[in-house]
Amino acid sequence: MGNSFQVQDRFADGAQYIGGRLRPGTSGRSHDVVNPATGKTVHSYELAGTADVDAAVAAARAAFPGWSGATPAERSEAMHRFAAVLAEQADDFAYAESLQCGKPVKLSTEFDVPGTVDNASFFAGAARHLEGKSAAEYSGDHTSYVRREAIGVIGSIAPWNYPLQMAAWKVLPAVAAGNTIVLKPAEITPLTSLMFAQAATEAGIPDGVINIVNGAGKDAGEHLVGHPDVVMTSFTGSTAVGKRVAEIATSTVKRLHLELGGKAPFVVFDDADLEAAVHGAVAGSLINTGQDCTAATRAYVQRPLYDAFVQGVAELMETVRVGDPFAPDTDLGPLISHAQRDRVAAFVERARGYATVVTGGEAPGGELADGAYYRPTLITGAAQDSEIVQAEIFGPVLVVLPFDTDDEGIALANDTPYGLAASAWTRDLYRANRATREIKAGCVWINDHIPIISEMPHGGYKASGFGKDMSSYSFEEYTQVKHVMYDNTAVARKDWHRTIFGDR
């Protein structure tokens, strides 16, 4: 894939998108966007300050009456055009996403971009299905019905692992429901979020409906969450930062949606298809170089299959091609930054003191030495309460532990603070049903791990947060439910008035 545009030229006017146009930030501080595959800067821009957040919120607030007052059909038509523009620009989006993230271009081309286009198409249709409860005479004397209304300006914060898809997950349900939004992407991956907002403008979505501010979390992020004109915050990121977001949001009585960390279990029962489980474990643990909150990070394998599973995973991991993200045969790109690579490496080095590194556990040298690369890593022999099993690593690391009974396998799967995603591998219907009932996670796959679809909700249990992205369930986050009640009697003095004054 060639460079279809020059980044510096594309964003020469700045990296803040406010009221339908690019503008520079006003914080007085610049930031470099670095290609993690090479360590080289691909773009420099001025970070957003609090004044930029104020301007973005003001633009969103000004756009809210018109956008929320549009008919569902009008919003739907605009969002269908939006999906079409995204599809037309698919190559540019894939290029920019791989450039700023280091993800293999086959992943951005076949997963990130088409998934985003599909999200846009789904919510274009969903905009016309904001339904409330049917009208009825529940009291006998009144007709009641439920309205769903847009709630106002949304202030959302997205992470760096899937910048384009996370922009879509935050923006699309909010605007489909009639809200306007200010999105703060991670400052290290601003490019595709800006392109996403530009595409919306090209599609005819009014200025101010979608605004992007690229700034530091401590400045732009916290100011956005605490802004008095922002009525809701949606945050995706680590549990630690999510706690801080919750503190600020709750102090201003905002609606809050949190999609936080994960430590997904991968439970392999002794009747599982071993080959399928091995392939699923490698794919599920290495997607996006392991920088996925639903990635398979801890595999529990029933003892009869344990040795063969470990051997199979190790052999398959060793065939994974680590290299240039833009090479079509690259399987695994770098981590997002050298700092993240070093963080992952530190987890593995500490684990050497109590566990066995079966394969990987190192950064490649040679022509990849300048990038933030780390080899696919398999670890065994760790205790359930060890750091490598309990903590979110966010890298290409899979730890495998054995279990004996079904009760033990499910108990181990639930034995972390997280509950975002999980999978169970078995040919037995009853085992599968039990796993889906008893594993505490927002998504439980059977005989697969990772696939997501626009029609189904994504969100977690426990320390993985609450609320849902994607699907019609996401409208629960982005709409206000209003009960409307009409008196049908035309009687001035109601029977219930006697409880306040007078007699029957």
Short mmCIF file of C-alpha atoms in Angstrom, two decimals:
data_model
loop_
_atom_site.label_atom_id
_atom_site.label_comp_id
_atom_site.label_asym_id
_atom_site.label_seq_id
_atom_site.Cartn_x
_atom_site.Cartn_y
_atom_site.Cartn_z
CA MET A 1 0.00 0.00 0.00
CA GLY A 2 1.44 3.32 -0.99
CA ASN A 3 1.15 6.65 0.79
CA SER A 4 -2.01 8.13 -0.69
CA PHE A 5 -1.55 11.47 1.05
CA GLN A 6 1.09 13.41 2.91
CA VAL A 7 0.18 13.67 6.58
CA GLN A 8 1.78 17.05 7.17
CA ASP A 9 -0.11 18.50 4.20
CA ARG A 10 -3.40 16.88 5.18
CA PHE A 11 -3.32 18.41 8.68
CA ALA A 12 -1.36 21.60 7.98
CA ASP A 13 -4.18 23.70 9.45
CA GLY A 14 -4.00 21.90 12.79
CA ALA A 15 -5.11 18.77 14.58
CA GLN A 16 -8.26 20.06 16.25
CA TYR A 17 -11.55 19.66 14.37
CA ILE A 18 -14.05 22.14 15.73
CA GLY A 19 -17.22 23.38 14.07
CA GLY A 20 -16.43 21.64 10.78
CA ARG A 21 -12.85 22.79 10.23
CA LEU A 22 -9.29 22.07 11.29
CA ARG A 23 -7.56 24.51 13.59
CA PRO A 24 -4.36 24.50 15.64
CA GLY A 25 -4.31 23.80 19.33
CA THR A 26 -3.72 26.59 21.82
CA SER A 27 -1.93 24.79 24.65
CA GLY A 28 1.45 26.10 23.57
CA ARG A 29 2.83 22.55 23.51
CA SER A 30 3.52 20.41 20.47
CA HIS A 31 3.34 16.64 20.14
CA ASP A 32 4.97 14.22 17.73
CA VAL A 33 3.08 11.34 16.13
CA VAL A 34 5.64 8.55 15.84
CA ASN A 35 5.55 5.52 13.57
CA PRO A 36 6.29 2.72 16.07
CA ALA A 37 7.72 0.52 13.33
CA THR A 38 10.57 2.93 12.67
CA GLY A 39 10.70 5.29 15.62
CA LYS A 40 10.43 8.22 13.19
CA THR A 41 8.10 11.20 13.54
CA VAL A 42 5.38 11.32 10.89
CA HIS A 43 3.51 14.40 12.10
CA SER A 44 3.88 17.18 14.67
CA TYR A 45 0.98 19.25 15.90
CA GLU A 46 -0.08 21.67 18.61
CA LEU A 47 -1.94 20.00 21.48
CA ALA A 48 -5.38 21.15 22.53
CA GLY A 49 -5.70 23.25 25.65
CA THR A 50 -8.73 24.01 27.77
CA ALA A 51 -9.75 26.85 25.44
CA ASP A 52 -9.97 24.40 22.55
CA VAL A 53 -12.18 22.10 24.61
CA ASP A 54 -14.42 25.06 25.46
CA ALA A 55 -14.66 25.97 21.77
CA ALA A 56 -15.48 22.39 20.77
CA VAL A 57 -18.16 22.07 23.43
CA ALA A 58 -19.64 25.41 22.36
CA ALA A 59 -19.75 24.22 18.74
CA ALA A 60 -21.44 20.99 19.78
CA ARG A 61 -23.92 22.84 21.96
CA ALA A 62 -24.80 25.22 19.12
CA ALA A 63 -25.33 22.29 16.74
CA PHE A 64 -27.48 20.30 19.17
CA PRO A 65 -30.93 21.91 18.60
CA GLY A 66 -30.79 21.44 14.84
CA TRP A 67 -29.37 17.92 14.89
CA SER A 68 -31.60 16.62 17.70
CA GLY A 69 -34.59 18.26 16.03
CA ALA A 70 -33.94 16.57 12.70
CA THR A 71 -36.20 13.65 11.88
CA PRO A 72 -34.80 10.15 12.32
CA ALA A 73 -34.99 9.77 8.55
CA GLU A 74 -32.89 12.90 8.02
CA ARG A 75 -30.22 11.73 10.46
CA SER A 76 -30.29 8.27 8.91
CA GLU A 77 -29.85 9.64 5.39
CA ALA A 78 -26.84 11.72 6.45
CA MET A 79 -25.26 8.75 8.20
CA HIS A 80 -25.76 6.52 5.15
CA ARG A 81 -23.84 9.13 3.14
CA PHE A 82 -21.20 9.09 5.89
CA ALA A 83 -20.78 5.33 5.54
CA ALA A 84 -20.37 5.74 1.80
CA VAL A 85 -17.65 8.38 2.19
CA LEU A 86 -15.80 6.15 4.66
CA ALA A 87 -15.93 3.28 2.18
CA GLU A 88 -14.65 5.50 -0.64
CA GLN A 89 -11.67 6.54 1.48
CA ALA A 90 -10.91 3.07 2.84
CA ASP A 91 -7.34 2.95 1.52
CA ASP A 92 -6.41 6.28 3.08
CA PHE A 93 -7.89 5.24 6.42
CA ALA A 94 -6.02 1.92 6.39
CA TYR A 95 -2.75 3.62 5.51
CA ALA A 96 -3.07 6.26 8.24
CA GLU A 97 -4.14 3.73 10.86
CA SER A 98 -1.15 1.48 10.17
CA LEU A 99 1.19 4.47 10.04
CA GLN A 100 0.28 5.82 13.47
CA CYS A 101 -0.32 2.48 15.21
CA GLY A 102 2.14 0.09 13.55
CA LYS A 103 -0.58 -2.49 12.97
CA PRO A 104 -0.15 -4.73 9.93
CA VAL A 105 -1.86 -3.24 6.93
CA LYS A 106 -3.75 -6.49 6.38
CA LEU A 107 -5.36 -5.95 9.81
CA SER A 108 -6.27 -2.33 9.19
CA THR A 109 -7.51 -3.16 5.69
CA GLU A 110 -9.52 -6.26 6.58
CA PHE A 111 -10.61 -5.52 10.16
CA ASP A 112 -10.40 -1.90 11.35
CA VAL A 113 -11.66 -0.08 8.27
CA PRO A 114 -14.45 -2.43 7.09
CA GLY A 115 -15.59 -2.79 10.70
CA THR A 116 -15.91 0.98 10.94
CA VAL A 117 -17.80 1.24 7.65
CA ASP A 118 -20.16 -1.47 8.87
CA ASN A 119 -20.69 0.35 12.17
CA ALA A 120 -21.63 3.48 10.26
CA SER A 121 -24.08 1.55 8.07
CA PHE A 122 -25.63 -0.14 11.09
CA PHE A 123 -26.20 3.10 13.01
CA ALA A 124 -27.53 4.81 9.90
CA GLY A 125 -30.33 2.25 10.01
CA ALA A 126 -30.62 2.23 13.79
CA ALA A 127 -31.24 5.99 13.80
CA ARG A 128 -34.75 5.21 12.58
CA HIS A 129 -35.48 2.70 15.32
CA LEU A 130 -35.32 4.70 18.53
CA GLU A 131 -38.39 3.09 19.98
CA GLY A 132 -40.13 3.54 23.30
CA LYS A 133 -42.82 1.46 24.95
CA SER A 134 -46.12 1.33 23.07
CA ALA A 135 -48.90 3.59 24.22
CA ALA A 136 -51.42 2.01 26.59
CA GLU A 137 -53.79 2.81 29.46
CA TYR A 138 -51.78 1.36 32.30
CA SER A 139 -53.65 3.23 35.04
CA GLY A 140 -57.02 2.91 33.33
CA ASP A 141 -57.57 6.67 33.34
CA HIS A 142 -54.46 7.75 31.48
CA THR A 143 -52.60 6.97 28.28
CA SER A 144 -48.87 6.51 28.81
CA TYR A 145 -46.03 6.21 26.37
CA VAL A 146 -42.26 6.50 26.44
CA ARG A 147 -40.18 8.92 24.45
CA ARG A 148 -36.46 8.53 23.77
CA GLU A 149 -34.75 11.89 23.53
CA ALA A 150 -31.21 12.99 22.82
CA ILE A 151 -29.49 14.12 25.98
CA GLY A 152 -27.12 16.85 24.74
CA VAL A 153 -23.38 17.25 24.29
CA ILE A 154 -21.37 14.07 24.84
CA GLY A 155 -17.71 14.25 25.88
CA SER A 156 -15.93 11.02 24.94
CA ILE A 157 -12.37 9.79 25.37
CA ALA A 158 -10.95 7.02 23.19
CA PRO A 159 -7.76 4.90 23.45
CA TRP A 160 -4.83 4.37 21.10
CA ASN A 161 -5.18 0.68 20.26
CA TYR A 162 -8.02 1.02 17.71
CA PRO A 163 -8.24 4.77 17.05
CA LEU A 164 -10.56 4.58 14.06
CA GLN A 165 -12.90 1.93 15.44
CA MET A 166 -13.03 3.59 18.85
CA ALA A 167 -13.93 6.90 17.23
CA ALA A 168 -16.77 5.10 15.47
CA TRP A 169 -17.92 3.31 18.62
CA LYS A 170 -18.09 6.60 20.50
CA VAL A 171 -19.45 8.89 17.80
CA LEU A 172 -21.95 6.81 15.85
CA PRO A 173 -24.51 5.79 18.49
CA ALA A 174 -24.34 9.23 20.06
CA VAL A 175 -25.12 11.11 16.85
CA ALA A 176 -27.59 8.50 15.61
CA ALA A 177 -29.60 9.22 18.74
CA GLY A 178 -29.51 12.96 18.02
CA ASN A 179 -26.69 14.05 20.29
CA THR A 180 -23.63 16.08 19.38
CA ILE A 181 -20.16 15.09 20.51
CA VAL A 182 -16.65 16.18 21.40
CA LEU A 183 -14.21 13.28 21.11
CA LYS A 184 -10.73 13.30 22.58
CA PRO A 185 -8.64 10.54 20.98
CA ALA A 186 -5.32 9.47 22.45
CA GLU A 187 -2.87 12.21 21.55
CA ILE A 188 -0.41 9.68 20.14
CA THR A 189 -2.91 8.46 17.50
CA PRO A 190 -4.89 11.49 16.27
CA LEU A 191 -4.90 10.97 12.51
CA THR A 192 -7.84 8.71 11.70
CA SER A 193 -10.17 10.36 14.21
CA LEU A 194 -9.62 13.65 12.42
CA MET A 195 -10.19 11.96 9.07
CA PHE A 196 -13.37 10.40 10.45
CA ALA A 197 -14.75 13.81 11.42
CA GLN A 198 -13.74 15.27 8.05
CA ALA A 199 -15.56 12.45 6.28
CA ALA A 200 -18.70 13.27 8.27
CA THR A 201 -18.54 16.86 7.07
CA GLU A 202 -18.05 15.69 3.48
CA ALA A 203 -21.17 13.55 3.91
CA GLY A 204 -23.24 16.56 4.92
CA ILE A 205 -23.45 16.03 8.68
CA PRO A 206 -23.76 19.59 10.03
CA ASP A 207 -20.79 21.47 11.41
CA GLY A 208 -20.43 21.07 15.16
CA VAL A 209 -22.14 17.70 15.39
CA ILE A 210 -18.78 15.88 15.52
CA ASN A 211 -15.78 17.67 17.02
CA ILE A 212 -12.29 16.33 17.77
CA VAL A 213 -9.81 17.70 20.30
CA ASN A 214 -6.34 16.19 20.48
CA GLY A 215 -4.72 16.98 23.78
CA ALA A 216 -3.23 15.47 26.90
CA GLY A 217 -5.48 13.63 29.31
CA LYS A 218 -4.56 15.75 32.30
CA ASP A 219 -5.45 18.94 30.45
CA ALA A 220 -7.92 18.46 27.61
CA GLY A 221 -9.32 15.16 28.87
CA GLU A 222 -10.10 16.15 32.42
CA HIS A 223 -11.45 19.53 31.32
CA LEU A 224 -13.78 17.80 28.85
CA VAL A 225 -15.08 15.34 31.44
CA GLY A 226 -15.69 18.09 33.98
CA HIS A 227 -17.16 20.62 31.56
CA PRO A 228 -20.52 21.92 32.79
CA ASP A 229 -22.07 21.79 29.32
CA VAL A 230 -21.14 18.13 28.77
CA VAL A 231 -23.99 15.92 29.94
CA MET A 232 -22.36 12.52 29.51
CA THR A 233 -18.90 11.00 29.40
CA SER A 234 -18.00 7.81 27.57
CA PHE A 235 -14.49 6.53 28.24
CA THR A 236 -12.55 3.54 26.92
CA GLY A 237 -9.16 2.84 28.44
CA SER A 238 -7.45 1.42 31.48
CA THR A 239 -9.29 0.75 34.72
CA ALA A 240 -6.93 3.07 36.62
CA VAL A 241 -7.69 6.04 34.37
CA GLY A 242 -11.35 5.06 34.30
CA LYS A 243 -11.51 5.53 38.06
CA ARG A 244 -10.21 9.08 37.65
CA VAL A 245 -12.75 9.78 34.90
CA ALA A 246 -15.50 8.47 37.17
CA GLU A 247 -14.41 10.74 40.01
CA ILE A 248 -14.64 13.84 37.81
CA ALA A 249 -17.86 12.82 36.08
CA THR A 250 -19.74 11.89 39.23
CA SER A 251 -18.72 15.14 40.92
CA THR A 252 -20.72 16.95 38.23
CA VAL A 253 -23.55 14.36 38.13
CA LYS A 254 -22.88 13.28 34.56
CA ARG A 255 -24.08 10.12 32.93
CA LEU A 256 -21.11 7.77 32.67
CA HIS A 257 -20.17 4.90 30.37
CA LEU A 258 -16.91 3.03 31.03
CA GLU A 259 -15.26 0.32 28.93
CA LEU A 260 -12.11 -0.53 30.84
CA GLY A 261 -9.43 -3.19 31.05
CA GLY A 262 -9.67 -6.89 30.43
CA LYS A 263 -7.86 -10.15 31.10
CA ALA A 264 -9.82 -12.54 28.93
CA PRO A 265 -9.76 -16.23 29.86
CA PHE A 266 -9.57 -18.90 27.16
CA VAL A 267 -10.96 -22.12 28.66
CA VAL A 268 -10.16 -25.37 26.81
CA PHE A 269 -12.09 -28.43 27.98
CA ASP A 270 -10.74 -31.93 27.35
CA ASP A 271 -13.21 -32.66 24.54
CA ALA A 272 -12.26 -29.56 22.54
CA ASP A 273 -10.99 -29.62 18.97
CA LEU A 274 -7.31 -29.23 19.81
CA GLU A 275 -6.26 -27.80 16.46
CA ALA A 276 -9.05 -25.23 16.55
CA ALA A 277 -8.15 -24.24 20.11
CA VAL A 278 -4.45 -23.86 19.28
CA HIS A 279 -5.16 -21.69 16.26
CA GLY A 280 -7.74 -19.69 18.17
CA ALA A 281 -5.35 -19.07 21.04
CA VAL A 282 -2.57 -17.77 18.81
CA ALA A 283 -4.91 -15.54 16.81
CA GLY A 284 -6.81 -14.38 19.89
CA SER A 285 -3.68 -13.54 21.88
CA LEU A 286 -1.76 -11.81 19.08
CA ILE A 287 -4.41 -9.69 17.39
CA ASN A 288 -3.23 -6.08 17.22
CA THR A 289 0.04 -7.27 18.83
CA GLY A 290 -2.00 -8.23 21.90
CA GLN A 291 -3.12 -4.63 22.40
CA ASP A 292 -6.79 -5.53 22.63
CA CYS A 293 -8.83 -5.49 25.81
CA THR A 294 -10.61 -8.68 24.69
CA ALA A 295 -7.41 -10.49 23.63
CA ALA A 296 -6.92 -14.03 24.94
CA THR A 297 -4.33 -13.52 27.67
CA ARG A 298 -4.69 -16.52 29.98
CA ALA A 299 -5.52 -19.98 28.68
CA TYR A 300 -6.82 -22.64 31.06
CA VAL A 301 -6.47 -26.09 29.53
CA GLN A 302 -7.91 -29.25 31.03
CA ARG A 303 -5.01 -31.53 31.89
CA PRO A 304 -5.47 -34.25 29.22
CA LEU A 305 -4.91 -31.64 26.49
CA TYR A 306 -2.47 -29.38 28.33
CA ASP A 307 0.90 -30.63 27.02
CA ALA A 308 -0.28 -30.91 23.43
CA PHE A 309 -1.86 -27.46 23.59
CA VAL A 310 1.33 -25.85 24.91
CA GLN A 311 3.41 -27.56 22.24
CA GLY A 312 0.98 -26.60 19.48
CA VAL A 313 0.78 -22.97 20.52
CA ALA A 314 4.56 -22.67 20.83
CA GLU A 315 5.12 -24.15 17.39
CA LEU A 316 2.50 -21.95 15.77
CA MET A 317 3.73 -18.78 17.49
CA GLU A 318 7.20 -19.44 16.11
CA THR A 319 5.81 -19.27 12.56
CA VAL A 320 4.29 -15.81 13.05
CA ARG A 321 6.03 -13.28 10.78
CA VAL A 322 7.10 -10.14 12.65
CA GLY A 323 7.97 -7.23 10.42
CA ASP A 324 7.14 -4.08 8.46
CA PRO A 325 3.43 -3.25 8.92
CA PHE A 326 3.16 -2.30 5.24
CA ALA A 327 4.55 -5.60 3.96
CA PRO A 328 1.57 -7.71 2.85
CA ASP A 329 2.94 -10.88 4.47
CA THR A 330 3.57 -9.35 7.91
CA ASP A 331 1.53 -11.00 10.67
CA LEU A 332 2.67 -9.03 13.72
CA GLY A 333 3.65 -5.38 13.85
CA PRO A 334 5.25 -3.40 16.65
CA LEU A 335 3.61 -2.31 19.86
CA ILE A 336 2.29 1.24 19.94
CA SER A 337 5.50 2.71 21.38
CA HIS A 338 8.88 1.83 22.78
CA ALA A 339 7.54 2.65 26.23
CA GLN A 340 4.75 0.08 25.81
CA ARG A 341 7.22 -2.48 24.44
CA ASP A 342 9.45 -1.96 27.47
CA ARG A 343 6.45 -2.29 29.80
CA VAL A 344 5.50 -5.63 28.24
CA ALA A 345 9.11 -6.83 28.36
CA ALA A 346 9.30 -5.94 32.05
CA PHE A 347 6.26 -8.13 32.80
CA VAL A 348 7.95 -11.05 31.06
CA GLU A 349 11.31 -10.49 32.75
CA ARG A 350 9.68 -10.47 36.18
CA ALA A 351 7.78 -13.65 35.27
CA ARG A 352 11.07 -15.46 34.57
CA GLY A 353 11.56 -15.53 38.32
CA TYR A 354 8.51 -17.73 38.91
CA ALA A 355 7.46 -19.16 35.52
CA THR A 356 8.84 -20.54 32.25
CA VAL A 357 9.08 -18.60 28.99
CA VAL A 358 8.44 -21.31 26.41
CA THR A 359 8.97 -19.16 23.34
CA GLY A 360 9.48 -15.48 22.58
CA GLY A 361 10.23 -13.20 25.47
CA GLU A 362 12.49 -10.85 23.55
CA ALA A 363 12.62 -7.96 21.13
CA PRO A 364 13.95 -8.85 17.69
CA GLY A 365 17.15 -7.22 16.48
CA GLY A 366 18.47 -6.61 13.00
CA GLU A 367 16.37 -4.51 10.69
CA LEU A 368 13.56 -4.36 13.28
CA ALA A 369 15.76 -3.02 16.08
CA ASP A 370 14.55 0.59 15.69
CA GLY A 371 10.89 -0.36 16.05
CA ALA A 372 8.85 -1.18 19.16
CA TYR A 373 8.71 -4.90 18.30
CA TYR A 374 8.35 -7.84 20.67
CA ARG A 375 8.14 -11.50 19.71
CA PRO A 376 5.04 -13.63 20.37
CA THR A 377 5.51 -14.99 23.88
CA LEU A 378 4.17 -18.09 25.61
CA ILE A 379 4.51 -18.57 29.37
CA THR A 380 3.75 -21.63 31.51
CA GLY A 381 4.24 -22.58 35.15
CA ALA A 382 2.80 -19.38 36.63
CA ALA A 383 0.60 -19.42 39.71
CA GLN A 384 -2.96 -18.17 39.47
CA ASP A 385 -2.23 -15.29 41.83
CA SER A 386 0.93 -14.19 39.99
CA GLU A 387 1.25 -10.84 38.27
CA ILE A 388 1.47 -12.31 34.77
CA VAL A 389 -1.93 -14.02 35.28
CA GLN A 390 -3.74 -11.22 37.08
CA ALA A 391 -2.51 -7.99 35.47
CA GLU A 392 -3.40 -6.60 32.06
CA ILE A 393 -0.21 -6.76 29.99
CA PHE A 394 -1.49 -5.41 26.65
CA GLY A 395 1.10 -7.16 24.54
CA PRO A 396 1.69 -10.39 22.57
CA VAL A 397 1.89 -12.58 25.69
CA LEU A 398 -0.18 -15.69 26.48
CA VAL A 399 0.09 -17.56 29.77
CA VAL A 400 -1.22 -21.15 29.96
CA LEU A 401 -2.32 -22.94 33.14
CA PRO A 402 -3.78 -26.46 33.60
CA PHE A 403 -7.00 -27.39 35.38
CA ASP A 404 -8.61 -30.68 36.33
CA THR A 405 -12.36 -30.38 36.87
CA ASP A 406 -14.92 -28.27 35.03
CA ASP A 407 -15.70 -26.48 38.29
CA GLU A 408 -12.05 -25.52 38.63
CA GLY A 409 -11.77 -24.28 35.06
CA ILE A 410 -14.73 -21.93 35.39
CA ALA A 411 -13.62 -20.74 38.82
CA LEU A 412 -10.16 -19.89 37.48
CA ALA A 413 -11.70 -18.08 34.51
CA ASN A 414 -13.61 -15.82 36.91
CA ASP A 415 -10.66 -15.28 39.25
CA THR A 416 -9.49 -11.81 38.18
CA PRO A 417 -10.98 -8.36 38.78
CA TYR A 418 -11.94 -8.11 35.11
CA GLY A 419 -14.92 -9.36 33.11
CA LEU A 420 -14.90 -8.04 29.58
CA ALA A 421 -14.63 -11.12 27.35
CA ALA A 422 -13.95 -14.86 27.53
CA SER A 423 -14.13 -17.99 25.44
CA ALA A 424 -14.79 -21.67 26.07
CA TRP A 425 -13.75 -24.51 23.78
CA THR A 426 -15.76 -27.72 23.85
CA ARG A 427 -17.87 -30.02 21.68
CA ASP A 428 -20.31 -30.60 24.55
CA LEU A 429 -23.49 -28.51 24.45
CA TYR A 430 -24.00 -28.69 28.21
CA ARG A 431 -20.44 -27.59 28.97
CA ALA A 432 -20.84 -24.74 26.50
CA ASN A 433 -24.13 -23.62 28.03
CA ARG A 434 -22.68 -23.79 31.51
CA ALA A 435 -19.70 -21.66 30.45
CA THR A 436 -21.94 -19.00 28.93
CA ARG A 437 -24.02 -18.86 32.12
CA GLU A 438 -21.28 -18.93 34.72
CA ILE A 439 -18.33 -17.04 33.24
CA LYS A 440 -18.71 -13.44 34.35
CA ALA A 441 -17.94 -11.47 31.21
CA GLY A 442 -19.79 -9.17 28.84
CA CYS A 443 -19.06 -11.49 25.92
CA VAL A 444 -18.50 -15.25 25.98
CA TRP A 445 -17.51 -16.93 22.72
CA ILE A 446 -17.85 -20.66 22.16
CA ASN A 447 -15.15 -22.25 19.97
CA ASP A 448 -13.88 -18.88 18.79
CA HIS A 449 -12.34 -15.77 20.29
CA ILE A 450 -12.36 -12.12 19.10
CA PRO A 451 -15.10 -11.71 16.39
CA ILE A 452 -17.42 -8.77 17.00
CA ILE A 453 -20.42 -7.55 15.01
CA SER A 454 -22.22 -4.22 14.90
CA GLU A 455 -25.58 -5.74 15.88
CA MET A 456 -24.32 -7.10 19.21
CA PRO A 457 -23.30 -5.16 22.34
CA HIS A 458 -19.77 -4.81 23.67
CA GLY A 459 -19.13 -4.04 27.34
CA GLY A 460 -17.99 -5.59 30.57
CA TYR A 461 -18.61 -6.79 34.09
CA LYS A 462 -16.74 -5.93 37.29
CA ALA A 463 -13.59 -3.80 36.87
CA SER A 464 -14.05 -3.89 33.11
CA GLY A 465 -16.70 -1.19 33.45
CA PHE A 466 -20.35 -0.83 32.55
CA GLY A 467 -22.50 0.20 29.62
CA LYS A 468 -22.47 -0.98 26.01
CA ASP A 469 -20.85 0.05 22.75
CA MET A 470 -22.33 -0.94 19.38
CA SER A 471 -25.78 -2.48 18.85
CA SER A 472 -29.14 -0.92 19.66
CA TYR A 473 -28.31 -1.45 23.34
CA SER A 474 -25.88 1.46 23.06
CA PHE A 475 -28.87 3.80 22.81
CA GLU A 476 -29.45 3.09 26.50
CA GLU A 477 -26.29 5.12 27.06
CA TYR A 478 -27.12 7.98 24.71
CA THR A 479 -30.84 8.63 25.17
CA GLN A 480 -33.03 10.03 27.90
CA VAL A 481 -36.15 8.00 28.59
CA LYS A 482 -39.17 10.18 29.24
CA HIS A 483 -42.58 9.01 30.43
CA VAL A 484 -45.47 11.00 28.97
CA MET A 485 -48.95 10.61 30.56
CA TYR A 486 -52.30 11.99 29.32
CA ASP A 487 -55.45 12.19 31.40
CA ASN A 488 -58.37 10.63 29.54
CA THR A 489 -61.22 11.46 31.95
CA ALA A 490 -61.65 15.24 31.52
CA VAL A 491 -62.74 15.20 35.20
CA ALA A 492 -61.64 18.24 37.20
CA ARG A 493 -61.74 16.59 40.60
CA LYS A 494 -59.89 13.29 40.53
CA ASP A 495 -60.59 10.54 43.02
CA TRP A 496 -56.98 10.55 44.23
CA HIS A 497 -57.24 14.23 45.24
CA ARG A 498 -59.00 13.16 48.43
CA THR A 499 -55.68 11.89 49.74
CA ILE A 500 -54.54 15.51 49.73
CA PHE A 501 -57.71 17.45 50.52
CA GLY A 502 -61.42 16.87 51.13
CA ASP A 503 -63.46 13.67 51.32
CA ARG A 504 -64.69 11.21 48.74
#
